[in-house]
Coordinates of C-alpha atoms and ligand atoms in Angstrom, one line a residue:
M213 CA 21.3 7.0 15.5
R214 CA 18.5 9.5 14.5
I215 CA 15.2 9.2 16.5
A216 CA 11.6 10.3 15.8
I217 CA 8.9 10.4 18.4
V218 CA 5.3 9.7 17.7
A219 CA 3.0 10.2 20.7
N220 CA -0.9 10.2 20.9
S221 CA -2.4 13.2 22.5
G222 CA -3.1 11.8 26.0
V223 CA -1.7 13.6 29.1
K224 CA 0.6 10.7 30.1
S225 CA 1.8 10.4 26.5
R226 CA 2.7 14.2 26.3
A227 CA 4.4 14.0 29.7
A228 CA 6.4 10.9 28.6
E229 CA 7.2 12.4 25.4
T230 CA 8.8 15.6 27.0
K231 CA 10.8 13.3 29.4
L232 CA 12.1 11.3 26.5
K233 CA 13.0 14.2 24.4
Q234 CA 15.1 15.7 27.2
A235 CA 16.8 12.4 28.0
L236 CA 17.6 11.9 24.3
V237 CA 19.0 15.4 23.9
A238 CA 21.1 14.9 27.1
A239 CA 22.4 11.6 25.6
K240 CA 23.2 13.4 22.3
F241 CA 20.8 11.5 20.1
P242 CA 19.7 13.7 17.3
L243 CA 16.0 13.9 16.6
D244 CA 15.0 13.6 13.1
E245 CA 11.3 13.3 12.1
A246 CA 12.0 12.9 8.4
R247 CA 14.6 10.2 8.2
P248 CA 14.7 8.4 11.5
D249 CA 16.6 5.2 12.2
V250 CA 14.5 4.5 15.2
V251 CA 10.9 5.5 15.7
I252 CA 9.8 5.5 19.3
T253 CA 5.9 5.6 19.8
I254 CA 4.3 6.7 23.1
G255 CA 0.6 5.8 23.7
G256 CA -0.8 2.3 22.8
D257 CA -0.7 -0.2 20.1
G258 CA -2.9 2.1 18.2
T259 CA -0.1 4.8 18.2
L260 CA 2.2 2.3 16.8
L261 CA -0.2 1.4 14.1
S262 CA -0.2 5.3 13.1
A263 CA 3.5 5.5 13.3
F264 CA 3.8 2.4 11.0
H265 CA 1.8 4.1 8.3
R266 CA 3.6 7.3 8.7
Y267 CA 7.0 5.6 8.1
A268 CA 5.7 2.7 5.8
S269 CA 7.9 4.0 2.9
Q270 CA 10.9 3.6 5.1
L271 CA 10.4 0.1 6.5
N272 CA 13.6 -1.3 5.3
R273 CA 15.8 1.0 7.4
V274 CA 13.5 2.2 10.4
R275 CA 13.2 0.1 13.7
F276 CA 10.3 0.7 15.9
I277 CA 10.1 0.8 19.5
G278 CA 6.7 1.1 21.5
V279 CA 6.2 2.7 25.0
H280 CA 2.8 2.1 26.4
T281 CA 1.2 4.5 28.7
G282 CA -1.3 2.0 30.0
H283 CA -0.9 -1.7 30.1
L284 CA 1.7 -3.5 28.0
G285 CA 0.5 -4.0 24.5
F286 CA 1.4 -6.2 21.6
Y287 CA 3.7 -3.7 19.9
T288 CA 4.8 -2.0 23.0
D289 CA 7.6 -3.5 25.2
W290 CA 8.2 -0.5 27.4
R291 CA 6.2 1.3 30.0
D292 CA 6.2 5.2 30.3
Y293 CA 8.1 5.0 33.6
E294 CA 11.0 3.3 32.0
I295 CA 12.2 6.2 30.0
D296 CA 15.6 6.3 31.5
A297 CA 16.2 2.5 31.1
L298 CA 15.0 2.9 27.5
V299 CA 17.6 5.6 26.7
E300 CA 20.3 3.5 28.3
A301 CA 19.3 0.6 26.1
L302 CA 19.5 3.0 23.0
R303 CA 23.1 4.0 24.1
N304 CA 24.1 0.2 24.3
D305 CA 22.3 -0.4 20.9
S306 CA 23.9 -3.3 18.9
G307 CA 21.4 -3.0 15.9
E308 CA 19.5 -6.2 17.0
S309 CA 16.0 -6.3 15.8
V310 CA 13.1 -8.7 15.4
S311 CA 10.8 -8.5 12.3
Y312 CA 7.2 -9.6 11.7
P313 CA 5.1 -10.1 8.7
L314 CA 2.8 -7.6 7.1
L315 CA -0.2 -7.8 4.7
D316 CA 0.0 -6.5 1.1
I317 CA -3.4 -5.4 -0.4
L318 CA -4.1 -4.7 -4.0
A319 CA -7.3 -3.5 -5.0
D320 CA -8.6 -3.3 -8.7
Y321 CA -11.4 -0.9 -9.6
E322 CA -13.8 -0.9 -12.5
D323 CA -12.2 2.1 -14.2
G324 CA -9.0 0.1 -14.5
T325 CA -7.1 1.8 -11.7
T326 CA -5.6 -0.2 -8.7
S327 CA -4.6 0.9 -5.2
H328 CA -2.0 -0.8 -3.2
Y329 CA -1.8 -0.9 0.7
L330 CA 0.3 -2.4 3.5
A331 CA -1.5 -3.3 6.8
L332 CA 0.3 -4.1 10.1
N333 CA -2.9 -5.7 11.8
E334 CA -5.4 -6.5 9.1
A335 CA -7.6 -5.4 6.1
T336 CA -11.3 -5.9 6.0
L337 CA -14.0 -5.6 3.2
K338 CA -17.6 -4.9 4.2
R339 CA -20.8 -3.3 2.9
T340 CA -22.3 -0.5 4.8
S341 CA -25.8 -1.7 4.1
G342 CA -27.1 -5.1 3.0
T343 CA -25.2 -8.4 2.7
M344 CA -21.9 -8.6 1.2
R345 CA -21.6 -11.1 -1.5
T346 CA -18.2 -12.0 -3.0
D347 CA -16.6 -15.0 -4.5
V348 CA -13.4 -16.0 -2.7
Y349 CA -10.5 -17.4 -4.6
I350 CA -7.4 -19.0 -3.1
K351 CA -4.5 -18.4 -5.4
E352 CA -6.5 -18.6 -8.7
N353 CA -8.9 -21.4 -7.7
F354 CA -12.5 -20.6 -6.9
F355 CA -13.1 -21.6 -3.1
E356 CA -16.6 -20.3 -2.0
S357 CA -19.2 -17.6 -2.4
F358 CA -19.3 -15.6 0.8
R359 CA -22.6 -14.0 2.2
G360 CA -22.4 -12.0 5.4
D361 CA -21.2 -8.8 6.9
G362 CA -17.6 -8.9 5.5
L363 CA -14.3 -10.6 5.6
C364 CA -11.2 -9.8 7.6
V365 CA -7.5 -10.8 6.5
A366 CA -5.0 -10.5 9.4
T367 CA -1.3 -10.7 10.0
P368 CA 0.0 -12.9 12.9
T369 CA 0.6 -9.7 15.0
G370 CA -3.0 -8.6 14.1
S371 CA -4.3 -11.9 15.2
T372 CA -4.9 -10.6 18.7
A373 CA -6.9 -7.6 17.4
Y374 CA -10.0 -7.5 15.2
S375 CA -9.4 -11.0 13.9
K376 CA -9.6 -12.4 17.4
S377 CA -12.9 -10.8 17.8
N378 CA -14.1 -12.6 14.7
G379 CA -13.2 -15.9 16.3
G380 CA -9.7 -16.1 14.7
A381 CA -6.9 -18.0 16.2
V382 CA -4.1 -16.2 18.1
I383 CA -1.1 -16.8 15.8
H384 CA 2.5 -16.6 17.0
P385 CA 4.2 -13.7 15.0
R386 CA 7.3 -15.8 14.1
L387 CA 4.9 -17.6 11.7
D388 CA 4.7 -16.3 8.0
A389 CA 1.1 -16.7 7.7
M390 CA -2.0 -14.7 7.0
Q391 CA -5.4 -15.4 8.6
V392 CA -8.9 -14.9 7.0
T393 CA -11.9 -14.7 9.4
E394 CA -15.6 -14.3 8.5
I395 CA -17.7 -11.4 9.8
A396 CA -21.1 -12.8 10.6
S397 CA -21.5 -15.2 7.6
I398 CA -24.7 -16.4 6.5
N399 CA -25.0 -20.3 6.6
N400 CA -28.2 -21.9 5.6
R401 CA -29.5 -24.2 3.1
V402 CA -28.8 -21.7 0.3
F403 CA -25.6 -20.1 1.3
R404 CA -22.5 -22.0 2.5
T405 CA -19.0 -20.8 3.7
L406 CA -16.3 -22.6 5.4
A407 CA -17.6 -21.0 8.6
A408 CA -14.3 -21.3 10.2
P409 CA -11.0 -19.2 10.3
M410 CA -8.5 -20.1 7.4
I411 CA -4.6 -19.7 8.0
L412 CA -2.7 -19.5 4.7
A413 CA 0.8 -20.5 3.8
P414 CA 3.3 -17.8 2.8
D415 CA 3.2 -18.6 -1.0
E416 CA -0.6 -18.5 -1.0
W417 CA -2.9 -15.5 -1.7
V418 CA -6.6 -14.7 -1.5
I419 CA -8.6 -12.9 -4.1
L420 CA -12.1 -11.5 -3.4
R421 CA -14.4 -10.8 -6.4
P422 CA -17.3 -9.0 -4.8
E423 CA -20.7 -8.3 -6.6
P424 CA -20.7 -4.8 -8.0
F425 CA -22.2 -2.7 -5.2
Q426 CA -21.3 0.9 -4.7
D427 CA -21.2 0.9 -0.8
Y428 CA -18.3 -1.1 0.1
V429 CA -16.1 -0.1 2.8
M430 CA -12.4 -1.3 3.2
S431 CA -10.5 -0.9 6.4
I432 CA -6.7 -1.0 6.6
D433 CA -5.8 -1.0 10.2
Q434 CA -7.3 2.1 11.8
F435 CA -8.2 3.6 8.4
T436 CA -11.5 3.3 6.6
I437 CA -11.6 3.7 2.9
T438 CA -14.7 3.9 0.8
P439 CA -13.4 2.8 -2.6
Q440 CA -14.9 3.3 -5.9
L441 CA -16.5 0.2 -7.5
V442 CA -14.1 -2.7 -6.5
T443 CA -13.7 -5.6 -9.0
A444 CA -11.1 -7.6 -7.1
I445 CA -9.0 -7.4 -4.0
R446 CA -5.8 -9.5 -3.5
F447 CA -4.3 -10.2 -0.2
R448 CA -0.9 -11.7 0.4
I449 CA 1.9 -11.7 2.7
A450 CA 4.0 -8.6 2.0
D451 CA 7.6 -8.6 0.8
E452 CA 8.3 -5.8 3.4
R453 CA 8.3 -6.6 7.0
I454 CA 8.2 -4.4 10.2
H455 CA 11.4 -4.3 12.2
F456 CA 11.4 -3.7 16.2
A457 CA 14.5 -2.7 18.0
R458 CA 14.9 -5.7 20.4
Y459 CA 16.3 -4.7 23.7
R460 CA 14.3 -7.0 25.8
H461 CA 12.4 -10.1 25.1
M462 CA 8.9 -10.8 26.3
H463 CA 7.6 -14.3 25.6
F464 CA 4.7 -13.9 23.2
W465 CA 2.3 -16.3 25.1
D466 CA 3.1 -14.4 28.4
R467 CA 1.9 -11.3 26.5
V468 CA -1.3 -13.0 25.4
E469 CA -1.9 -14.3 28.9
D470 CA -1.3 -10.9 30.4
A471 CA -3.7 -9.2 27.7
F472 CA -6.6 -11.5 27.7
I473 CA -6.5 -13.7 30.8
G474 CA -4.5 -11.9 33.5
A475 CA -4.3 -12.8 37.2
K476 CA -1.5 -15.4 36.7
Q477 CA -1.8 -18.1 39.3
E478 CA 0.8 -17.6 42.1
Ligands
LIG199 P1 -9.4 1.7 18.6 O1 -10.7 1.2 18.1 O2 -9.2 3.0 19.2 O3 -8.7 0.5 19.5 C1 -8.7 -0.7 19.2 C2 -8.2 -1.6 20.4 O4 -7.3 -2.6 19.7 C3 -7.1 -0.7 21.4 O5 -7.5 -1.3 22.7 C4 -5.8 -1.2 20.9 O6 -4.8 -1.2 21.9 C5 -6.1 -2.6 20.4 N1 -5.1 -3.1 19.5 C6 -4.6 -2.5 18.3 N2 -3.8 -3.3 17.7 C7 -3.8 -4.6 18.5 C8 -3.1 -5.8 18.4 N3 -2.3 -6.1 17.4 N4 -3.4 -6.8 19.4 C9 -4.2 -6.5 20.3 N5 -4.9 -5.4 20.4 C10 -4.7 -4.3 19.5 O7 -8.5 1.7 17.2 P2 -6.9 1.8 17.0 O8 -6.2 2.0 18.4 O9 -6.7 2.8 16.0 O10 -6.7 0.3 16.5 C11 -7.1 0.0 15.3 C12 -7.5 -1.5 15.4 O11 -8.6 -1.7 16.0 C13 -7.6 -2.3 14.0 O12 -6.4 -2.5 13.4 C14 -8.4 -3.4 14.6 O13 -7.6 -4.6 14.7 C15 -9.1 -3.0 15.8 N6 -10.4 -3.0 15.8 C16 -11.1 -4.1 16.4 C17 -12.5 -4.4 16.4 C18 -13.1 -5.4 17.2 O14 -12.2 -6.1 17.9 N7 -14.3 -5.5 17.1 C19 -13.2 -3.5 15.5 C20 -12.7 -2.4 14.7 C21 -11.2 -2.4 14.9 P3 -4.2 0.1 22.6 O15 -5.2 0.5 23.7 O16 -3.0 -0.4 23.1 O17 -4.2 1.2 21.5

């Protein structure tokens, strides 16, 4: 089993990376950054997002493992003081994994070109100045004309990130769904949107046809893209999924409680 390590630049992460490398070499695991079977990230959920994008072209064969140097995260099952236990789990690996849905984004530009992206958390479309105005279609049917700061489309595992800040629901990652949330929509006598998060079924897609402004900003997870003149963006649940090596199981709602509420009653 070939292993790659992706660590952020924090002092704790660098120390954990050194310890993990030594333990992996001692256990005779080959390190292979180019074609790993398992990618171990050390840092936070943000570090796992970076690793996901680095290995996005190898998703069908790579399994991820997240080590957190702070609190437990949503993509990180291990803590930095558990390196020895993690290497032992790798030695006993039976290939078990759990997979979660991803978001597929296809942007069409006025010059006839297209861009294709995959997101692990979410994608957003916003304008840097002025109100974003876009028609929203579900499948091919017109749904609403949106006016506001922007729209966010998230995966179930992304539902605890930006989507939640927009008032979106927390979605169990076993569900194949995607969620659209509004970012500061305008609702008055003239402009009307649903003004509530929407959760779409696996066979549905959303198309945005924004008015032709030059200053759109698209975000794909931690990346910000300033596209050329966008004519349409389609969001759907991707055919690809992300796979995590499953050596321990943490109940999803316990993780949500730990991250957002804390102080469990004794
Ligand atoms: P960042 O701005 O440095 O950190 C964003 C925070 O979101 C970090 O605390 C990160 O956790 C956490 N996070 C990432 N994915 C999460 C998930 N699936 N569930 C719960 N929390 C999550 O940026 P980053 O670390 O590169 O992460 C990019 C993400 O930031 C985007 O995908 C977006 O979801 C989020 N974001 C949120 C807002 C907002 O809520 N208003 C605005 C912009 C972007 P760790 O500390 O464990 O890394």
